[in-house]
Amino acid sequence: MAGSGLGASGRVLHAAQAEDVASASNFRAFELLHLHLDLRAEFGPPGPGPGSRGLSGSAVLDLRCLEPGGAAELRLDSHPCVEVTAAALRRERPDAGQPEPEPEPVPVCTRPFSHYGQALCVLFPQPCIAGERLRVQLTYRVGEGPGVCWLAPEQTAGKRKPFVYTQGQAVLNRAFFPCFDTPAAKCTYSALLEVPDGFTAVMSANTWEKRGPNKFFFQMCQPIPSYLIALAIGDLVSAEVGPRSWVWAEPCLIAAAKEEYDGVIEEFLATGEKLFGPYVWGRYDVLFMPPSFPFGGMENPCLTFVTPCLLAGDRSLADVIIHEIAHSWFGNLVTNANWGEFWLNEGFTMYAQRRISTVLFGPAYTCLEAATGRALLRQHVDITGEEHPLNKLRVKLEPGVDPDDTYNETPYEKGFCFVSYLAHLVGDQDQFDEFLKAYVDEFKFQSVLTDDFLEFFLDYFPELKRRRVDSIPGFEFDRWLNTPGWPPYLPDLSPGDSLMRPAEELAQLWAAEELDVRAIEAVSTSAWKTYQLVYFLDKILQKSPLPPGHVKKLGEAYPKISSAQNAELRLRWGQIVLKNDHREDFWKVRDFLHSQTSPGG
Ligand code: BES
Ligand code: ZN
């Protein structure tokens, strides 16, 4: 059961006691049973004036008091941009039997917390007692703020209608609705959204239901953490791409979206299910966001949000979708209990993504993709220094520090290495896959700490526990988790050599003082996969600046790189152009940046 603090086998979770310094709420004093949002969206000019754009309505929280000594207040995470104008409380004593009392107005106040949020306190006339159920209704409005992103028509793909979306991770949903904004607490939710004529609302929910021309009703019947509640409203249409999947996009992108993913998403889901157990969320849809969406993908349950850059025309960027699908087990089902343990979400997801990729595309391709990830980690460690405290898997979050400011490659790629190391200790891929399935089954709908995971691992493999694998010199679990710097173990990526070596050799030729044109022309890149070109460009970038004139020739030799539409290629070509001061192509850098951000791109 969500929030029970127990694993499926009855083990007591460390996470059940853990604090979350990023939350101002008293989430341990209550069980949040359900959240309902009833909101009306209005697209006007940017606020604060009358008729300005905003979401207004109410948030209703169904709670049960857990505090043995009773609780005098409900403290929620909120933000100055969330204006609460009224609060009402309805109590339901466990000894009830009497008619339900009417909701009564109760006072609220705010208290400062940090630059990314404030506490909203609902004050009870009398303390509530342990076991008591209560319903708190908050009437509020949110306009401009960090949680709700309003886009003007020019910032959309179609450029005709405005768009609004929310991005909860890590601590932004407190600027969308008052909540327990901690991944340690999970609840079900429902929402009723009223939108202007001609707009469609979508959410991270199991069911999507149109209620009249302007209203949409959503239900998420599995408990999820606050950061996974997500909303988007715009000129949106959908197309079926699988038995449980639609793609959603603005009308001008829907054909490309369907084309890119028709049929394949089901393969990704089915492979994930074979490896990690049932996909519990019902639907799996993908929403193509406006160009300025700041991530590759965001794993909002039932509805992954992705950048439109994925529409490369050749399915070459599907690993992002596979990654977000992998979160259906790691992150969305078993969740890090606080943001200092983010590697539990992302490290496991990288591992799961690459397991799915290995099954579907083979080890060579997967190792090539993993090598690109390793290069990003190398770059990050080189830039920040081996000793940087953020280069630990387990991060100590200081009060007042926004968890998003700790975002980096470490939880992803060092996390991937640690999970790979554990698989290496087990020594048998099938056995390790079974273990991951068991881990998900044990902790599904719960939030966990690294200690919960490691205890489960050692209990699952008693032979490894007996051999004290947690303290092998140089590879101590403690060192993995608490020492910054390069991973002590790297999984073997040599199955990717057949794809990487030609790219590496070609980069070598281009970096030579004198170009060996014959040798270069002898290498045919026409059959190379996008990730091979990416790998090649990463090597060129590492060796840059190249001798004068080389980059110009490089661009001329490979127009499919220097004039690419694919964002991964455009990004790297831009980096090479800048690092080599290749002014002739500066306009491509500008155009690429515009395509990701401002109007006109
Ligand atoms: N959950 C992350 C995105 C995220 C992380 C949003 C932290 C806000 C705060 C998502 O699953 C992710 O990792 N996206 C990657 C995709 C990639 C690793 C394939 C991205 O957007 O780069
Ligand atoms: Zn992720």
XYZ file of C-alpha atoms and ligand atoms in Angstrom:
624
model
C 0.000 0.000 0.000
C 1.275 3.452 -0.792
C 2.832 5.180 2.164
C 2.553 2.104 4.370
C 6.294 2.258 4.962
C 6.465 -1.476 4.322
C 7.736 -3.467 1.377
C 5.506 -6.139 -0.177
C 7.253 -8.796 1.926
C 6.698 -6.766 5.067
C 10.178 -5.274 5.408
C 10.254 -1.936 7.145
C 11.554 0.822 4.885
C 14.288 3.204 5.950
C 12.480 5.689 3.745
C 9.474 5.641 6.063
C 11.415 7.739 8.550
C 13.444 9.872 6.184
C 13.179 13.618 6.021
C 12.987 15.767 2.931
C 14.772 19.087 3.406
C 13.222 20.336 0.161
C 9.698 20.197 1.562
C 8.194 22.700 3.991
C 5.231 20.425 4.621
C 4.330 18.202 7.582
C 3.732 15.245 5.262
C 4.626 12.700 7.946
C 1.675 13.830 10.044
C -0.892 12.802 7.411
C -1.662 10.247 4.795
C -2.778 12.011 1.627
C -5.466 9.757 0.188
C -6.558 11.720 -2.837
C -6.147 15.081 -4.503
C -8.749 16.665 -6.733
C -8.121 19.729 -8.881
C -10.977 21.729 -10.343
C -9.471 24.408 -12.549
C -10.388 26.805 -15.269
C -7.697 27.936 -17.682
C -7.763 31.386 -19.191
C -5.400 32.615 -21.864
C -5.056 36.361 -21.545
C -2.073 38.658 -21.552
C 0.684 37.970 -19.039
C -0.481 38.992 -15.548
C -1.126 40.546 -13.114
C -3.899 42.731 -14.611
C -7.577 41.797 -15.012
C -8.267 39.075 -17.601
C -4.653 37.950 -17.478
C -3.724 34.348 -18.142
C -4.048 31.961 -15.240
C -5.508 28.822 -13.710
C -8.182 29.340 -11.107
C -10.393 27.048 -9.075
C -9.739 24.704 -6.215
C -7.579 21.929 -4.867
C -9.266 19.418 -2.574
C -7.117 17.178 -0.374
C -8.474 14.069 1.331
C -6.304 13.234 4.302
C -6.028 10.983 7.276
C -4.278 12.228 10.361
C -1.406 9.961 11.439
C 0.056 12.051 14.249
C -0.272 10.101 17.500
C -0.457 13.324 19.494
C -2.828 15.009 17.043
C -2.078 17.821 14.583
C -2.970 21.479 14.967
C -2.281 22.411 11.381
C -1.802 21.076 7.895
C 1.354 22.532 6.399
C 1.604 22.322 2.620
C 4.245 23.284 0.092
C 3.238 26.314 -1.917
C 4.695 29.325 -3.669
C 4.067 33.076 -3.587
C 2.554 32.815 -7.100
C -0.216 30.547 -5.746
C -2.822 32.900 -4.300
C -5.106 31.066 -1.890
C -8.257 33.079 -1.275
C -10.270 30.668 0.855
C -9.907 27.429 2.793
C -12.586 25.097 4.111
C -12.314 22.038 6.324
C -14.632 19.086 6.686
C -13.815 16.633 9.437
C -14.972 13.090 9.756
C -14.230 11.567 13.134
C -13.504 7.821 13.162
C -16.131 7.337 15.880
C -18.528 9.131 13.494
C -21.916 7.529 13.024
C -23.159 11.123 13.048
C -24.030 13.004 9.871
C -21.108 14.513 7.980
C -20.503 18.044 9.135
C -20.601 20.811 6.535
C -17.226 22.233 5.481
C -16.305 25.207 7.632
C -14.076 28.078 6.611
C -10.675 27.927 8.289
C -7.812 30.419 8.415
C -4.634 29.953 6.397
C -1.302 31.692 6.610
C 1.989 31.485 4.769
C 5.468 31.088 6.199
C 8.734 31.687 4.387
C 10.721 28.569 3.451
C 13.183 29.107 0.593
C 13.552 30.960 -2.689
C 11.734 28.107 -4.445
C 8.692 27.915 -2.222
C 6.846 28.817 0.925
C 4.711 26.969 3.449
C 0.935 27.296 3.380
C -0.546 26.507 6.788
C -4.168 25.505 7.229
C -4.996 26.115 10.866
C -7.452 23.753 12.546
C -9.904 25.213 15.074
C -9.244 22.107 17.174
C -6.359 19.690 16.613
C -7.281 16.662 14.555
C -6.661 13.293 16.128
C -4.835 10.247 14.813
C -7.038 8.256 12.460
C -9.363 11.176 11.770
C -10.215 11.840 8.149
C -10.414 15.342 6.818
C -11.070 17.106 3.590
C -9.390 20.435 2.956
C -10.616 22.603 0.113
C -8.410 25.450 -1.057
C -9.689 28.056 -3.477
C -6.813 29.555 -5.416
C -5.418 31.093 -8.549
C -2.012 30.842 -10.195
C -0.858 33.121 -12.991
C 2.811 33.724 -13.759
C 5.263 31.583 -11.844
C 7.791 28.801 -12.155
C 5.286 25.921 -12.055
C 2.963 26.840 -14.894
C 4.601 27.710 -18.218
C 2.567 29.966 -20.483
C 3.571 30.191 -24.126
C 2.436 32.784 -26.650
C 1.224 31.507 -30.043
C 4.578 32.357 -31.657
C 6.270 29.983 -29.228
C 4.309 26.978 -30.499
C 4.881 24.868 -33.596
C 1.648 26.028 -35.248
C 2.049 29.658 -34.084
C -1.723 30.154 -33.969
C -2.841 29.437 -30.414
C -1.246 29.851 -27.004
C -0.165 26.860 -24.956
C 0.310 26.134 -21.270
C 2.020 23.257 -19.514
C 3.337 22.298 -16.140
C 6.671 20.720 -15.259
C 6.669 19.355 -11.730
C 10.056 17.767 -11.292
C 11.744 18.392 -8.998
C 10.012 20.946 -6.738
C 7.947 23.056 -9.137
C 4.469 21.655 -8.580
C 4.184 23.634 -5.344
C 3.893 26.560 -7.777
C 0.962 24.778 -9.508
C -1.153 23.665 -6.534
C -0.588 23.455 -2.752
C 0.654 19.940 -1.953
C 3.027 17.683 -0.099
C 5.727 18.407 -2.647
C 7.992 15.536 -1.730
C 8.632 12.304 -3.624
C 8.240 10.534 -0.254
C 4.443 10.985 -0.374
C 2.165 9.466 -3.012
C -1.535 9.884 -3.702
C -4.132 9.258 -6.384
C -5.615 12.274 -8.120
C -8.418 13.446 -10.334
C -8.920 16.729 -12.151
C -11.584 18.646 -13.979
C -10.206 21.206 -16.401
C -12.226 23.858 -18.147
C -10.561 25.345 -21.207
C -11.486 28.034 -23.748
C -13.142 27.044 -27.046
C -10.864 25.144 -29.396
C -8.419 23.918 -26.763
C -7.659 20.411 -25.517
C -6.337 19.499 -22.085
C -4.213 16.425 -21.363
C -2.788 15.153 -18.084
C -0.630 12.392 -16.620
C -3.648 10.250 -15.782
C -5.039 6.778 -16.566
C -8.235 8.133 -18.070
C -9.022 11.094 -20.290
C -12.645 12.007 -20.735
C -14.280 14.855 -22.565
C -17.136 16.419 -20.605
C -18.899 18.717 -22.988
C -17.037 20.896 -25.477
C -14.841 22.683 -22.959
C -14.292 20.341 -20.063
C -11.911 17.465 -19.559
C -11.949 15.014 -16.680
C -8.930 12.977 -15.616
C -8.364 10.195 -13.153
C -5.132 8.690 -11.915
C -6.082 5.717 -9.800
C -2.569 4.674 -8.814
C -0.708 6.616 -6.137
C 2.026 8.861 -7.532
C 4.294 11.533 -6.059
C 3.335 15.182 -6.580
C 6.073 15.829 -9.151
C 4.401 13.460 -11.621
C 1.133 15.382 -11.837
C 1.308 17.199 -15.155
C -0.994 19.226 -17.364
C -0.815 20.634 -20.880
C -3.428 22.681 -22.731
C -3.181 23.754 -26.325
C -4.253 23.122 -29.875
C -3.761 19.378 -29.485
C -4.863 16.362 -31.454
C -4.064 12.675 -31.121
C -3.358 9.684 -33.338
C -3.228 6.022 -32.443
C 0.186 4.377 -32.627
C -0.429 1.160 -30.689
C -2.996 -0.858 -28.754
C -2.499 1.282 -25.630
C -0.784 4.323 -27.104
C -1.601 7.603 -28.759
C 0.679 10.391 -29.784
C -0.496 13.907 -28.992
C 0.751 16.975 -30.828
C -0.267 20.213 -32.429
C -2.074 19.492 -35.726
C 0.930 20.487 -37.845
C 3.099 17.834 -36.162
C 0.679 14.963 -35.739
C 1.434 13.193 -39.031
C 5.176 13.280 -38.359
C 4.576 12.086 -34.805
C 2.479 9.146 -35.939
C 4.967 8.265 -38.644
C 7.911 8.339 -36.229
C 6.399 6.032 -33.606
C 3.630 3.983 -35.218
C 3.963 0.385 -34.033
C 7.257 0.732 -32.184
C 6.065 2.037 -28.829
C 4.271 -1.223 -28.153
C 7.543 -3.094 -28.734
C 9.274 -0.890 -26.183
C 6.494 -1.441 -23.629
C 6.298 -5.181 -24.210
C 10.069 -5.542 -23.858
C 9.982 -3.512 -20.646
C 7.244 -5.767 -19.301
C 9.223 -8.909 -20.115
C 12.208 -7.552 -18.279
C 10.721 -5.694 -15.310
C 7.176 -6.968 -14.810
C 3.712 -5.652 -15.698
C 3.220 -2.133 -17.026
C 0.701 -1.012 -14.439
C -0.339 2.379 -15.796
C -2.854 1.339 -18.443
C -2.182 3.751 -21.290
C 1.175 4.980 -22.500
C 0.854 8.127 -24.601
C 3.441 10.629 -25.802
C 2.896 14.376 -26.004
C 5.077 16.358 -28.398
C 5.716 19.671 -26.721
C 6.397 23.089 -28.202
C 10.033 23.619 -29.294
C 11.159 25.349 -26.097
C 10.388 22.352 -23.871
C 13.595 22.222 -21.866
C 14.093 18.434 -21.660
C 14.453 15.553 -24.047
C 11.640 13.858 -22.188
C 9.722 13.937 -18.929
C 8.225 10.689 -17.655
C 4.795 11.961 -16.612
C 2.876 8.717 -16.027
C 0.618 7.582 -18.876
C 1.756 10.612 -20.870
C 5.440 11.230 -21.480
C 6.195 14.817 -22.491
C 8.918 15.020 -25.160
C 10.753 17.586 -27.205
C 9.635 17.816 -30.848
C 13.314 17.306 -31.753
C 12.571 13.595 -31.504
C 10.761 13.909 -34.816
C 13.964 13.181 -36.698
C 12.165 11.215 -39.412
C 14.223 8.054 -38.890
C 13.431 6.882 -35.309
C 17.053 7.599 -34.459
C 16.212 9.316 -31.166
C 13.881 6.624 -29.831
C 16.204 5.993 -26.893
C 14.611 9.017 -25.224
C 11.193 7.337 -25.423
C 12.696 4.075 -24.164
C 14.243 5.998 -21.279
C 10.923 7.566 -20.292
C 9.166 4.203 -20.649
C 11.802 2.676 -18.347
C 10.752 5.219 -15.698
C 7.381 3.411 -15.625
C 9.144 0.937 -13.307
C 12.080 2.960 -11.962
C 10.983 6.339 -10.674
C 7.254 6.198 -11.232
C 6.599 2.870 -9.478
C 9.631 2.747 -7.160
C 10.517 6.343 -6.379
C 13.468 8.074 -4.745
C 12.273 9.225 -1.320
C 14.112 12.539 -1.597
C 16.075 14.359 -4.288
C 19.441 13.533 -2.731
C 18.735 9.937 -3.831
C 17.916 10.910 -7.422
C 20.295 8.229 -8.752
C 17.682 5.648 -7.715
C 15.408 7.175 -10.361
C 17.879 7.960 -13.107
C 20.686 5.414 -12.663
C 18.227 2.517 -12.650
C 16.360 4.033 -15.562
C 19.557 4.312 -17.626
C 20.256 0.675 -16.833
C 16.700 -0.366 -17.707
C 16.745 1.741 -20.891
C 19.922 -0.020 -22.031
C 18.526 -3.455 -21.176
C 15.501 -2.742 -23.382
C 17.781 -1.357 -26.071
C 20.061 -4.422 -25.910
C 17.105 -6.764 -26.340
C 15.668 -4.768 -29.252
C 18.698 -3.346 -31.048
C 21.541 -5.546 -29.852
C 24.642 -4.939 -27.727
C 26.686 -3.106 -30.384
C 24.246 -0.242 -30.790
C 23.501 -0.093 -27.066
C 27.180 0.066 -26.121
C 27.683 2.851 -28.663
C 24.856 4.836 -27.051
C 26.296 4.075 -23.597
C 29.705 5.307 -24.742
C 28.100 8.643 -25.619
C 26.729 8.742 -22.077
C 30.117 7.891 -20.635
C 31.689 10.716 -22.649
C 29.180 13.141 -21.102
C 30.141 11.922 -17.623
C 33.842 12.302 -18.479
C 33.219 15.852 -19.653
C 31.227 16.639 -16.507
C 33.875 15.218 -14.144
C 36.644 17.037 -16.031
C 34.819 20.349 -15.831
C 33.740 20.123 -12.197
C 36.760 18.230 -10.853
C 36.970 14.738 -9.368
C 36.392 16.030 -5.859
C 33.195 17.958 -6.479
C 30.569 16.918 -3.895
C 27.885 16.709 -6.595
C 29.887 13.892 -8.171
C 28.706 11.555 -5.432
C 25.827 9.191 -6.143
C 24.172 10.142 -2.888
C 23.997 13.905 -2.574
C 23.625 15.684 0.712
C 21.019 18.323 -0.011
C 21.460 21.398 2.128
C 18.356 23.272 3.270
C 17.631 26.173 0.945
C 19.343 24.575 -2.066
C 16.978 23.940 -4.960
C 17.334 20.229 -5.844
C 17.282 21.162 -9.531
C 20.521 23.078 -8.980
C 22.239 19.767 -8.224
C 21.230 18.267 -11.592
C 24.149 16.702 -13.465
C 25.333 13.538 -15.258
C 26.402 11.683 -12.103
C 23.078 10.124 -11.055
C 22.565 9.009 -14.659
C 25.898 7.628 -15.752
C 27.686 6.865 -12.488
C 24.371 5.395 -11.359
C 24.336 3.270 -14.494
C 27.870 2.093 -13.682
C 26.896 1.139 -10.112
C 23.871 -0.886 -11.242
C 26.100 -2.494 -13.917
C 28.652 -3.276 -11.200
C 25.996 -5.032 -9.121
C 24.953 -7.020 -12.202
C 28.624 -7.895 -12.674
C 28.813 -9.131 -9.060
C 25.786 -11.324 -9.696
C 27.497 -12.553 -12.828
C 24.385 -13.729 -14.644
C 22.206 -11.367 -16.659
C 19.029 -13.426 -16.347
C 19.406 -13.635 -12.588
C 20.003 -9.908 -12.352
C 16.966 -9.177 -14.539
C 14.889 -11.371 -12.206
C 16.253 -9.445 -9.277
C 15.203 -6.113 -10.802
C 11.722 -7.509 -11.315
C 11.633 -8.572 -7.666
C 12.891 -5.145 -6.561
C 10.070 -3.419 -8.428
C 7.548 -5.866 -7.039
C 8.796 -5.390 -3.484
C 8.754 -1.594 -3.530
C 6.080 -0.689 -6.103
C 4.045 2.409 -5.169
C 6.554 3.164 -2.422
C 9.409 5.605 -2.082
C 12.797 4.221 -1.135
C 16.276 5.159 -0.004
C 19.510 3.626 -1.258
C 19.723 1.655 1.998
C 16.372 0.008 1.263
C 17.626 -1.024 -2.145
C 20.991 -2.320 -0.953
C 19.508 -4.289 1.921
C 17.084 -5.879 -0.491
C 19.921 -6.672 -2.891
C 22.026 -8.388 -0.233
C 19.036 -10.302 1.131
C 18.123 -11.442 -2.363
C 21.662 -12.724 -2.973
C 22.658 -14.260 0.390
C 25.807 -15.730 -1.109
C 27.021 -12.247 -2.074
C 26.089 -10.987 1.379
C 28.119 -13.793 2.967
C 31.084 -12.850 0.784
C 30.767 -9.266 2.064
C 30.654 -7.806 -1.455
C 29.659 -4.503 0.085
C 33.212 -4.013 1.331
C 35.536 -5.259 -1.423
C 38.521 -2.875 -1.197
C 38.221 -0.153 -3.819
C 34.619 -1.078 -4.608
C 32.966 -0.557 -1.227
C 29.281 0.346 -1.562
C 30.070 3.243 0.732
C 32.718 4.445 -1.702
C 30.330 4.139 -4.648
C 27.762 6.230 -2.846
C 29.706 8.752 -0.851
C 32.969 9.420 -2.697
C 32.940 11.889 -5.581
C 34.719 11.208 -8.844
C 35.063 8.652 -11.581
C 33.265 5.297 -11.082
C 35.511 2.539 -9.718
C 34.006 0.082 -12.218
C 33.024 0.659 -15.840
C 30.905 -1.856 -17.724
C 32.571 -3.319 -20.783
C 31.411 -1.418 -23.869
C 33.634 -3.330 -26.305
C 30.636 -4.909 -28.070
C 30.238 -1.411 -29.520
C 33.773 -1.355 -30.941
C 32.636 -2.397 -34.399
C 30.610 0.825 -34.559
C 32.926 3.076 -32.561
C 36.293 2.184 -34.026
C 35.617 3.428 -37.582
C 34.265 6.678 -36.137
C 37.294 7.078 -33.934
C 39.698 6.360 -36.791
C 37.982 8.836 -39.051
C 38.198 11.514 -36.354
C 41.892 10.741 -36.053
C 42.361 11.357 -39.788
C 40.593 14.708 -39.587
C 42.713 15.812 -36.652
C 46.016 15.215 -38.443
C 48.095 18.268 -39.319
C 48.117 17.224 -43.004
C 44.845 15.804 -44.267
C 45.171 12.380 -45.856
C 42.382 12.950 -48.345
C 42.591 9.500 -49.864
C 42.310 7.775 -46.520
C 39.393 10.020 -45.590
C 37.565 9.408 -48.843
C 38.049 5.676 -48.428
C 35.808 5.746 -45.357
C 32.165 5.585 -46.306
C 29.839 7.041 -43.690
C 26.670 6.590 -45.723
C 25.480 3.597 -43.681
C 26.388 5.112 -40.316
C 23.711 5.396 -37.661
C 23.026 8.767 -36.079
C 24.769 7.711 -32.859
C 27.866 6.758 -34.853
C 27.966 10.243 -36.350
C 27.386 11.657 -32.863
C 30.295 9.612 -31.554
C 32.490 10.811 -34.430
C 31.553 14.446 -33.766
C 32.240 14.062 -30.037
C 35.741 12.864 -30.923
C 36.225 15.788 -33.314
C 35.064 18.162 -30.614
C 37.523 16.653 -28.136
C 40.337 17.193 -30.635
C 39.227 20.723 -31.523
C 40.389 23.222 -32.493
C 41.539 21.307 -35.540
C 44.303 22.733 -37.757
C 43.080 25.789 -39.721
C 40.748 25.033 -42.627
C 39.955 21.471 -41.587
C 36.489 22.169 -40.212
C 35.474 23.943 -43.383
C 36.506 20.883 -45.385
C 34.823 18.590 -42.895
C 31.544 20.442 -43.362
C 31.852 20.233 -47.124
C 32.719 16.529 -47.033
C 29.683 15.594 -44.915
C 26.681 17.799 -45.705
C 24.472 15.331 -43.831
C 26.297 16.513 -40.715
C 26.815 20.204 -41.403
C 23.277 20.648 -42.763
C 21.567 18.097 -40.525
C 18.009 18.453 -39.280
C 18.656 16.046 -36.432
C 19.066 18.003 -33.175
C 21.832 15.783 -31.767
C 23.875 16.429 -34.914
C 23.034 20.138 -35.105
C 24.034 20.568 -31.476
C 27.420 18.955 -32.010
C 28.089 20.665 -35.305
C 27.356 23.958 -33.569
C 29.791 23.141 -30.792
C 32.485 22.276 -33.325
C 31.803 25.458 -35.291
C 32.235 27.550 -32.153
C 35.269 25.763 -30.792
C 36.983 26.126 -34.181
C 35.820 29.694 -34.728
C 34.374 28.606 -38.091
C 32.554 31.897 -38.698
C 31.022 30.922 -41.998
C 28.653 28.585 -40.131
C 27.838 30.821 -37.163
C 24.379 31.378 -38.634
C 23.662 27.686 -38.167
C 24.353 28.028 -34.469
C 22.016 30.994 -34.274
C 19.299 29.198 -36.236
C 19.598 26.115 -34.047
C 19.291 28.165 -30.876
C 16.280 29.994 -32.275
C 14.627 26.715 -33.213
C 14.830 25.677 -29.545
C 13.634 28.901 -28.020
C 12.300 32.079 -29.475
C 9.771 32.817 -32.226
C 10.775 32.537 -35.831
C 12.945 29.449 -35.520
N 13.101 13.002 -15.375
C 14.056 13.402 -16.344
C 13.973 14.872 -16.680
C 14.159 15.781 -15.475
C 15.145 15.554 -14.540
C 13.321 16.864 -15.315
C 15.279 16.401 -13.447
C 13.455 17.711 -14.237
C 14.436 17.480 -13.292
C 13.906 12.582 -17.622
O 13.543 11.264 -17.428
C 15.238 12.539 -18.292
O 16.147 12.015 -17.701
N 15.323 13.075 -19.505
C 16.530 13.049 -20.278
C 16.399 11.986 -21.349
C 17.608 11.163 -21.599
C 18.447 10.728 -20.456
C 17.350 10.041 -22.584
C 16.683 14.411 -20.939
O 15.700 15.149 -21.066
O 17.802 14.744 -21.300
Zn 15.134 10.061 -16.634
